[in-house]
Structures are given as structure tokens and as C-alpha cells.
JSON list of C-alpha atoms in Angstrom, two decimals:
[
{"chain": "A", "resi": 1, "resn": "MET", "atom": "CA", "xyz": [-10.48, -40.45, 49.38]},
{"chain": "A", "resi": 2, "resn": "LYS", "atom": "CA", "xyz": [-6.86, -41.39, 48.66]},
{"chain": "A", "resi": 3, "resn": "ILE", "atom": "CA", "xyz": [-6.27, -38.60, 46.01]},
{"chain": "A", "resi": 4, "resn": "LYS", "atom": "CA", "xyz": [-7.71, -36.15, 48.39]},
{"chain": "A", "resi": 5, "resn": "THR", "atom": "CA", "xyz": [-5.00, -37.27, 50.83]},
{"chain": "A", "resi": 6, "resn": "MET", "atom": "CA", "xyz": [-2.40, -37.32, 48.44]},
{"chain": "A", "resi": 7, "resn": "LEU", "atom": "CA", "xyz": [-3.09, -33.80, 47.37]},
{"chain": "A", "resi": 8, "resn": "PHE", "atom": "CA", "xyz": [-3.74, -32.34, 51.50]},
{"chain": "A", "resi": 9, "resn": "SER", "atom": "CA", "xyz": [-0.49, -34.00, 51.78]},
{"chain": "A", "resi": 10, "resn": "ALA", "atom": "CA", "xyz": [1.38, -32.22, 48.90]},
{"chain": "A", "resi": 11, "resn": "LEU", "atom": "CA", "xyz": [-0.02, -28.71, 49.79]},
{"chain": "A", "resi": 12, "resn": "LEU", "atom": "CA", "xyz": [0.76, -28.98, 53.47]},
{"chain": "A", "resi": 13, "resn": "ALA", "atom": "CA", "xyz": [4.48, -30.02, 52.57]},
{"chain": "A", "resi": 14, "resn": "PHE", "atom": "CA", "xyz": [4.66, -27.01, 49.84]},
{"chain": "A", "resi": 15, "resn": "SER", "atom": "CA", "xyz": [3.15, -24.69, 52.36]},
{"chain": "A", "resi": 16, "resn": "VAL", "atom": "CA", "xyz": [5.56, -25.58, 55.23]},
{"chain": "A", "resi": 17, "resn": "SER", "atom": "CA", "xyz": [8.76, -25.76, 52.96]},
{"chain": "A", "resi": 18, "resn": "GLY", "atom": "CA", "xyz": [8.22, -22.22, 51.65]},
{"chain": "A", "resi": 19, "resn": "SER", "atom": "CA", "xyz": [8.67, -20.50, 55.18]},
{"chain": "A", "resi": 20, "resn": "ALA", "atom": "CA", "xyz": [11.86, -19.29, 56.29]},
{"chain": "A", "resi": 21, "resn": "PHE", "atom": "CA", "xyz": [13.23, -16.64, 58.68]},
{"chain": "A", "resi": 22, "resn": "ALA", "atom": "CA", "xyz": [14.28, -13.28, 56.89]},
{"chain": "A", "resi": 23, "resn": "TYR", "atom": "CA", "xyz": [15.92, -10.30, 58.22]},
{"chain": "A", "resi": 24, "resn": "THR", "atom": "CA", "xyz": [15.59, -6.68, 57.18]},
{"chain": "A", "resi": 25, "resn": "ILE", "atom": "CA", "xyz": [17.17, -3.44, 57.55]},
{"chain": "A", "resi": 26, "resn": "ALA", "atom": "CA", "xyz": [15.71, 0.28, 58.33]},
{"chain": "A", "resi": 27, "resn": "GLY", "atom": "CA", "xyz": [13.50, 0.86, 55.78]},
{"chain": "A", "resi": 28, "resn": "GLY", "atom": "CA", "xyz": [11.74, -2.70, 55.61]},
{"chain": "A", "resi": 29, "resn": "THR", "atom": "CA", "xyz": [13.84, -4.17, 52.97]},
{"chain": "A", "resi": 30, "resn": "ASP", "atom": "CA", "xyz": [14.30, -8.21, 53.16]},
{"chain": "A", "resi": 31, "resn": "VAL", "atom": "CA", "xyz": [17.77, -9.17, 53.12]},
{"chain": "A", "resi": 32, "resn": "GLY", "atom": "CA", "xyz": [16.94, -12.87, 53.82]},
{"chain": "A", "resi": 33, "resn": "GLY", "atom": "CA", "xyz": [18.71, -15.35, 56.14]},
{"chain": "A", "resi": 34, "resn": "VAL", "atom": "CA", "xyz": [22.03, -15.96, 57.35]},
{"chain": "A", "resi": 35, "resn": "ASP", "atom": "CA", "xyz": [24.55, -16.89, 54.33]},
{"chain": "A", "resi": 36, "resn": "THR", "atom": "CA", "xyz": [26.82, -19.88, 54.89]},
{"chain": "A", "resi": 37, "resn": "PHE", "atom": "CA", "xyz": [30.22, -19.89, 56.67]},
{"chain": "A", "resi": 38, "resn": "LEU", "atom": "CA", "xyz": [32.86, -21.79, 54.34]},
{"chain": "A", "resi": 39, "resn": "GLY", "atom": "CA", "xyz": [36.04, -20.70, 55.84]},
{"chain": "A", "resi": 40, "resn": "GLN", "atom": "CA", "xyz": [38.60, -18.24, 57.22]},
{"chain": "A", "resi": 41, "resn": "ILE", "atom": "CA", "xyz": [42.02, -17.15, 57.38]},
{"chain": "A", "resi": 42, "resn": "ASN", "atom": "CA", "xyz": [44.56, -14.68, 58.47]},
{"chain": "A", "resi": 43, "resn": "GLY", "atom": "CA", "xyz": [47.51, -12.66, 56.62]},
{"chain": "A", "resi": 44, "resn": "LEU", "atom": "CA", "xyz": [46.47, -14.11, 53.06]},
{"chain": "A", "resi": 45, "resn": "SER", "atom": "CA", "xyz": [49.43, -12.22, 51.17]},
{"chain": "A", "resi": 46, "resn": "PRO", "atom": "CA", "xyz": [49.18, -10.54, 48.92]},
{"chain": "A", "resi": 47, "resn": "SER", "atom": "CA", "xyz": [45.61, -9.86, 48.88]},
{"chain": "A", "resi": 48, "resn": "ASN", "atom": "CA", "xyz": [44.40, -9.23, 45.38]},
{"chain": "A", "resi": 49, "resn": "PRO", "atom": "CA", "xyz": [41.44, -10.64, 43.50]},
{"chain": "A", "resi": 50, "resn": "ALA", "atom": "CA", "xyz": [43.82, -13.71, 42.00]},
{"chain": "A", "resi": 51, "resn": "THR", "atom": "CA", "xyz": [45.47, -14.51, 45.63]},
{"chain": "A", "resi": 52, "resn": "GLU", "atom": "CA", "xyz": [41.67, -14.45, 47.17]},
{"chain": "A", "resi": 53, "resn": "ALA", "atom": "CA", "xyz": [39.74, -16.45, 44.35]},
{"chain": "A", "resi": 54, "resn": "ALA", "atom": "CA", "xyz": [42.88, -19.20, 44.72]},
{"chain": "A", "resi": 55, "resn": "TRP", "atom": "CA", "xyz": [42.15, -19.50, 48.20]},
{"chain": "A", "resi": 56, "resn": "ALA", "atom": "CA", "xyz": [38.49, -19.70, 48.02]},
{"chain": "A", "resi": 57, "resn": "SER", "atom": "CA", "xyz": [38.67, -22.18, 45.15]},
{"chain": "A", "resi": 58, "resn": "GLY", "atom": "CA", "xyz": [40.40, -24.34, 47.22]},
{"chain": "A", "resi": 59, "resn": "ILE", "atom": "CA", "xyz": [38.13, -23.95, 50.27]},
{"chain": "A", "resi": 60, "resn": "VAL", "atom": "CA", "xyz": [34.76, -24.47, 47.91]},
{"chain": "A", "resi": 61, "resn": "GLY", "atom": "CA", "xyz": [36.58, -27.44, 45.62]},
{"chain": "A", "resi": 62, "resn": "THR", "atom": "CA", "xyz": [36.03, -25.76, 42.35]},
{"chain": "A", "resi": 63, "resn": "THR", "atom": "CA", "xyz": [37.28, -22.55, 40.28]},
{"chain": "A", "resi": 64, "resn": "LEU", "atom": "CA", "xyz": [35.95, -19.49, 41.25]},
{"chain": "A", "resi": 65, "resn": "THR", "atom": "CA", "xyz": [35.99, -16.31, 38.89]},
{"chain": "A", "resi": 66, "resn": "PHE", "atom": "CA", "xyz": [36.38, -12.97, 40.41]},
{"chain": "A", "resi": 67, "resn": "THR", "atom": "CA", "xyz": [33.10, -10.72, 39.45]},
{"chain": "A", "resi": 68, "resn": "GLY", "atom": "CA", "xyz": [33.35, -7.92, 41.69]},
{"chain": "A", "resi": 69, "resn": "LYS", "atom": "CA", "xyz": [34.59, -5.84, 44.69]},
{"chain": "A", "resi": 70, "resn": "SER", "atom": "CA", "xyz": [33.09, -3.29, 46.92]},
{"chain": "A", "resi": 71, "resn": "ASP", "atom": "CA", "xyz": [36.25, -1.42, 48.41]},
{"chain": "A", "resi": 72, "resn": "PRO", "atom": "CA", "xyz": [35.48, -0.18, 51.26]},
{"chain": "A", "resi": 73, "resn": "ALA", "atom": "CA", "xyz": [32.85, -2.62, 52.03]},
{"chain": "A", "resi": 74, "resn": "SER", "atom": "CA", "xyz": [30.04, -1.43, 54.39]},
{"chain": "A", "resi": 75, "resn": "PHE", "atom": "CA", "xyz": [27.26, -2.85, 56.54]},
{"chain": "A", "resi": 76, "resn": "GLN", "atom": "CA", "xyz": [23.89, -2.31, 57.70]},
{"chain": "A", "resi": 77, "resn": "VAL", "atom": "CA", "xyz": [22.51, -3.85, 61.09]},
{"chain": "A", "resi": 78, "resn": "THR", "atom": "CA", "xyz": [19.56, -5.63, 60.90]},
{"chain": "A", "resi": 79, "resn": "VAL", "atom": "CA", "xyz": [16.51, -4.76, 62.62]},
{"chain": "A", "resi": 80, "resn": "GLU", "atom": "CA", "xyz": [15.79, -8.36, 64.55]},
{"chain": "A", "resi": 81, "resn": "ASP", "atom": "CA", "xyz": [19.26, -8.82, 66.00]},
{"chain": "A", "resi": 82, "resn": "SER", "atom": "CA", "xyz": [21.84, -6.17, 66.18]},
{"chain": "A", "resi": 83, "resn": "GLY", "atom": "CA", "xyz": [24.66, -8.80, 65.59]},
{"chain": "A", "resi": 84, "resn": "ILE", "atom": "CA", "xyz": [23.20, -9.64, 62.27]},
{"chain": "A", "resi": 85, "resn": "VAL", "atom": "CA", "xyz": [24.71, -7.56, 59.62]},
{"chain": "A", "resi": 86, "resn": "ALA", "atom": "CA", "xyz": [23.75, -7.02, 55.85]},
{"chain": "A", "resi": 87, "resn": "PHE", "atom": "CA", "xyz": [25.94, -6.06, 53.01]},
{"chain": "A", "resi": 88, "resn": "LYS", "atom": "CA", "xyz": [24.33, -4.79, 49.30]},
{"chain": "A", "resi": 89, "resn": "LEU", "atom": "CA", "xyz": [25.97, -7.27, 46.69]},
{"chain": "A", "resi": 90, "resn": "LEU", "atom": "CA", "xyz": [26.61, -6.27, 43.32]},
{"chain": "A", "resi": 91, "resn": "THR", "atom": "CA", "xyz": [26.76, -9.06, 41.10]},
{"chain": "A", "resi": 92, "resn": "THR", "atom": "CA", "xyz": [24.34, -11.94, 42.48]},
{"chain": "A", "resi": 93, "resn": "PRO", "atom": "CA", "xyz": [27.38, -13.85, 43.56]},
{"chain": "A", "resi": 94, "resn": "SER", "atom": "CA", "xyz": [27.14, -17.61, 44.39]},
{"chain": "A", "resi": 95, "resn": "TYR", "atom": "CA", "xyz": [30.06, -17.05, 46.82]},
{"chain": "A", "resi": 96, "resn": "PHE", "atom": "CA", "xyz": [31.95, -13.49, 48.74]},
{"chain": "A", "resi": 97, "resn": "LEU", "atom": "CA", "xyz": [34.90, -13.01, 50.41]},
{"chain": "A", "resi": 98, "resn": "LEU", "atom": "CA", "xyz": [34.78, -10.09, 53.36]},
{"chain": "A", "resi": 99, "resn": "LYS", "atom": "CA", "xyz": [38.21, -8.54, 54.64]},
{"chain": "A", "resi": 100, "resn": "ASP", "atom": "CA", "xyz": [39.36, -6.50, 57.31]},
{"chain": "A", "resi": 101, "resn": "ALA", "atom": "CA", "xyz": [42.82, -5.71, 58.17]},
{"chain": "A", "resi": 102, "resn": "ARG", "atom": "CA", "xyz": [43.93, -9.28, 58.74]},
{"chain": "A", "resi": 103, "resn": "THR", "atom": "CA", "xyz": [41.04, -11.71, 58.38]},
{"chain": "A", "resi": 104, "resn": "HIS", "atom": "CA", "xyz": [39.26, -13.02, 55.12]},
{"chain": "A", "resi": 105, "resn": "VAL", "atom": "CA", "xyz": [36.26, -14.81, 55.71]},
{"chain": "A", "resi": 106, "resn": "LEU", "atom": "CA", "xyz": [34.29, -16.89, 52.94]},
{"chain": "A", "resi": 107, "resn": "PHE", "atom": "CA", "xyz": [30.42, -17.39, 52.85]},
{"chain": "A", "resi": 108, "resn": "LYS", "atom": "CA", "xyz": [28.50, -19.41, 50.41]},
{"chain": "A", "resi": 109, "resn": "ASN", "atom": "CA", "xyz": [25.42, -16.61, 49.19]},
{"chain": "A", "resi": 110, "resn": "GLU", "atom": "CA", "xyz": [21.94, -18.49, 49.46]},
{"chain": "A", "resi": 111, "resn": "PRO", "atom": "CA", "xyz": [19.07, -17.53, 50.74]},
{"chain": "A", "resi": 112, "resn": "ASN", "atom": "CA", "xyz": [19.03, -13.83, 49.13]},
{"chain": "A", "resi": 113, "resn": "MET", "atom": "CA", "xyz": [21.64, -13.57, 46.33]},
{"chain": "A", "resi": 114, "resn": "ASP", "atom": "CA", "xyz": [21.37, -9.96, 46.52]},
{"chain": "A", "resi": 115, "resn": "TRP", "atom": "CA", "xyz": [22.55, -9.60, 50.06]},
{"chain": "A", "resi": 116, "resn": "GLY", "atom": "CA", "xyz": [25.62, -11.01, 52.26]},
{"chain": "A", "resi": 117, "resn": "VAL", "atom": "CA", "xyz": [24.27, -11.83, 55.71]},
{"chain": "A", "resi": 118, "resn": "PHE", "atom": "CA", "xyz": [25.88, -13.01, 58.69]},
{"chain": "A", "resi": 119, "resn": "ARG", "atom": "CA", "xyz": [26.77, -12.43, 62.16]},
{"chain": "A", "resi": 120, "resn": "LEU", "atom": "CA", "xyz": [29.50, -9.95, 62.13]},
{"chain": "A", "resi": 121, "resn": "LEU", "atom": "CA", "xyz": [30.74, -10.57, 66.06]},
{"chain": "A", "resi": 122, "resn": "ASP", "atom": "CA", "xyz": [31.22, -14.78, 64.93]},
{"chain": "A", "resi": 123, "resn": "TYR", "atom": "CA", "xyz": [34.32, -13.52, 62.55]},
{"chain": "A", "resi": 124, "resn": "PHE", "atom": "CA", "xyz": [35.55, -10.24, 63.16]},
{"chain": "A", "resi": 125, "resn": "LYS", "atom": "CA", "xyz": [36.28, -8.96, 67.14]},
{"chain": "A", "resi": 126, "resn": "ASP", "atom": "CA", "xyz": [34.86, -5.51, 67.55]},
{"chain": "A", "resi": 127, "resn": "LYS", "atom": "CA", "xyz": [31.92, -4.29, 65.29]},
{"chain": "A", "resi": 128, "resn": "GLU", "atom": "CA", "xyz": [32.68, -0.59, 66.73]},
{"chain": "A", "resi": 129, "resn": "ASP", "atom": "CA", "xyz": [36.13, -0.35, 65.67]},
{"chain": "A", "resi": 130, "resn": "LEU", "atom": "CA", "xyz": [35.82, -2.77, 62.65]},
{"chain": "A", "resi": 131, "resn": "GLN", "atom": "CA", "xyz": [37.57, -1.29, 59.71]},
{"chain": "A", "resi": 132, "resn": "LEU", "atom": "CA", "xyz": [36.48, -3.52, 56.24]},
{"chain": "A", "resi": 133, "resn": "SER", "atom": "CA", "xyz": [38.62, -3.14, 53.49]},
{"chain": "A", "resi": 134, "resn": "HIS", "atom": "CA", "xyz": [36.84, -4.80, 50.88]},
{"chain": "A", "resi": 135, "resn": "LEU", "atom": "CA", "xyz": [34.48, -7.16, 49.98]},
{"chain": "A", "resi": 136, "resn": "THR", "atom": "CA", "xyz": [35.10, -9.45, 47.02]},
{"chain": "A", "resi": 137, "resn": "GLU", "atom": "CA", "xyz": [32.38, -11.42, 44.89]},
{"chain": "A", "resi": 138, "resn": "PHE", "atom": "CA", "xyz": [32.92, -14.86, 42.90]},
{"chain": "A", "resi": 139, "resn": "ASN", "atom": "CA", "xyz": [30.87, -16.56, 40.29]},
{"chain": "A", "resi": 140, "resn": "GLY", "atom": "CA", "xyz": [28.27, -13.37, 40.02]},
{"chain": "A", "resi": 141, "resn": "GLY", "atom": "CA", "xyz": [25.55, -12.85, 37.52]},
{"chain": "A", "resi": 142, "resn": "THR", "atom": "CA", "xyz": [23.74, -16.15, 38.54]},
{"chain": "A", "resi": 143, "resn": "VAL", "atom": "CA", "xyz": [19.99, -15.60, 38.01]},
{"chain": "A", "resi": 144, "resn": "THR", "atom": "CA", "xyz": [17.85, -16.47, 40.66]},
{"chain": "A", "resi": 145, "resn": "VAL", "atom": "CA", "xyz": [14.60, -18.32, 40.30]},
{"chain": "A", "resi": 146, "resn": "PRO", "atom": "CA", "xyz": [11.85, -17.51, 43.15]},
{"chain": "A", "resi": 147, "resn": "GLU", "atom": "CA", "xyz": [10.77, -20.49, 45.35]},
{"chain": "A", "resi": 148, "resn": "PRO", "atom": "CA", "xyz": [7.16, -19.34, 45.84]},
{"chain": "A", "resi": 149, "resn": "GLY", "atom": "CA", "xyz": [7.08, -19.11, 42.03]},
{"chain": "A", "resi": 150, "resn": "THR", "atom": "CA", "xyz": [8.35, -22.59, 41.39]},
{"chain": "A", "resi": 151, "resn": "LEU", "atom": "CA", "xyz": [6.00, -23.98, 44.12]},
{"chain": "A", "resi": 152, "resn": "GLY", "atom": "CA", "xyz": [3.04, -22.51, 42.49]},
{"chain": "A", "resi": 153, "resn": "LEU", "atom": "CA", "xyz": [4.09, -23.91, 39.11]},
{"chain": "A", "resi": 154, "resn": "LEU", "atom": "CA", "xyz": [4.56, -27.15, 40.49]},
{"chain": "A", "resi": 155, "resn": "GLY", "atom": "CA", "xyz": [1.03, -27.02, 42.42]},
{"chain": "A", "resi": 156, "resn": "LEU", "atom": "CA", "xyz": [-0.55, -26.29, 39.24]},
{"chain": "A", "resi": 157, "resn": "GLY", "atom": "CA", "xyz": [1.07, -28.85, 37.45]},
{"chain": "A", "resi": 158, "resn": "ILE", "atom": "CA", "xyz": [-0.24, -31.79, 40.11]},
{"chain": "A", "resi": 159, "resn": "LEU", "atom": "CA", "xyz": [-3.51, -29.99, 40.18]},
{"chain": "A", "resi": 160, "resn": "GLY", "atom": "CA", "xyz": [-3.71, -30.15, 36.33]},
{"chain": "A", "resi": 161, "resn": "LEU", "atom": "CA", "xyz": [-2.96, -33.97, 36.21]},
{"chain": "A", "resi": 162, "resn": "LEU", "atom": "CA", "xyz": [-5.35, -34.89, 38.83]},
{"chain": "A", "resi": 163, "resn": "THR", "atom": "CA", "xyz": [-7.89, -32.93, 36.96]},
{"chain": "A", "resi": 164, "resn": "VAL", "atom": "CA", "xyz": [-7.15, -35.01, 33.52]},
{"chain": "A", "resi": 165, "resn": "ARG", "atom": "CA", "xyz": [-6.91, -38.08, 35.20]},
{"chain": "A", "resi": 166, "resn": "ARG", "atom": "CA", "xyz": [-10.34, -37.42, 37.22]},
{"chain": "A", "resi": 167, "resn": "LYS", "atom": "CA", "xyz": [-12.10, -36.62, 33.87]},
{"chain": "A", "resi": 168, "resn": "LEU", "atom": "CA", "xyz": [-10.51, -39.69, 32.26]},
{"chain": "A", "resi": 169, "resn": "GLN", "atom": "CA", "xyz": [-11.99, -42.14, 34.98]},
{"chain": "A", "resi": 170, "resn": "ARG", "atom": "CA", "xyz": [-15.60, -40.55, 34.48]},
{"chain": "A", "resi": 171, "resn": "THR", "atom": "CA", "xyz": [-15.43, -41.06, 30.63]},
{"chain": "A", "resi": 172, "resn": "ALA", "atom": "CA", "xyz": [-14.24, -44.94, 31.19]}
]
């Protein structure tokens, strides 16, 4: 009875932890959830990859490496919320920086490494008149591990251990 309770609790925990809200764009493409805002600065000069990497490294607390730039940056509005926008990223970066005429905004790329997702009007004033200069990517090329696969493997491992233990108890 104790093993059944533990197994049920583990399965319940895994099924609950695997669910997260994700946004989609036209065509049904899943772009993941909102990325984490890290910092914002106005008037960073000169605006080049080295200056941006130095500023972003100071915010993050570790050295960031420039890995790509989309110039100009263009976004797509999500189906679920017109205030949430998504950017296709080039290098699956750990961090990305978006710039308009004056403002640099840094994000940690988390839920879906292929897309940058955030609430546009939280950082830029007017979506209609917005002229995005570029999107800079840092520490790109990371390998993403799909969470459902990891949880499935862990569950199978636990189930295997329980099965072996049960067989050993029967033979003893």
C-alpha cells in the first residue's frame, strides 16, 4: 500500500509540473511562455555588439558572448493576447536584447529557446509606431532538453526500480 501511495504521488507531481501556459502565433506555432525580464537602459552608446554584451554581462553577472543579430527585428502578435509578441531567434540563445531607437531591453530566454516572447507595451511605448532596430542574441547554440521526455525517462526508471524490488521481495 505504501508503494502505491508513493507511486501515485510521484505520478501526480510529474503530471502537474509538466503543464505550463504557452502562447501561439498565426498558423498554430507554439512559441512558449513569456521570457524573464532582466534589465533596461536608455541611451546605451555606442550601440554595437561589444557594448551591448558588456552591459548585459554586468546585469547577468557573467560574461556573455555575442552569437547573432537580427537587423531589423520583426515580431508577431500572439493569438491569445495582442499585447504579447514573439520573435523568431536564430541561435537558441540563453539571453537576448531588443533595441528600438533609444531603449535596450534584456531578457533571459527560458520556456522555448527558439522564440523570444514578452509583453511589448511593458517596455516600449506604442506598438503601432514602434521601429525596432535589432535583436541581439547572447550565448546561443545551447542544447534544449524537452521536459516531457525527461520526466518520462525518470518515471520509467522509478517504475523499473520498483519492479526489481518487488521481484526480489517475492523470491526472498
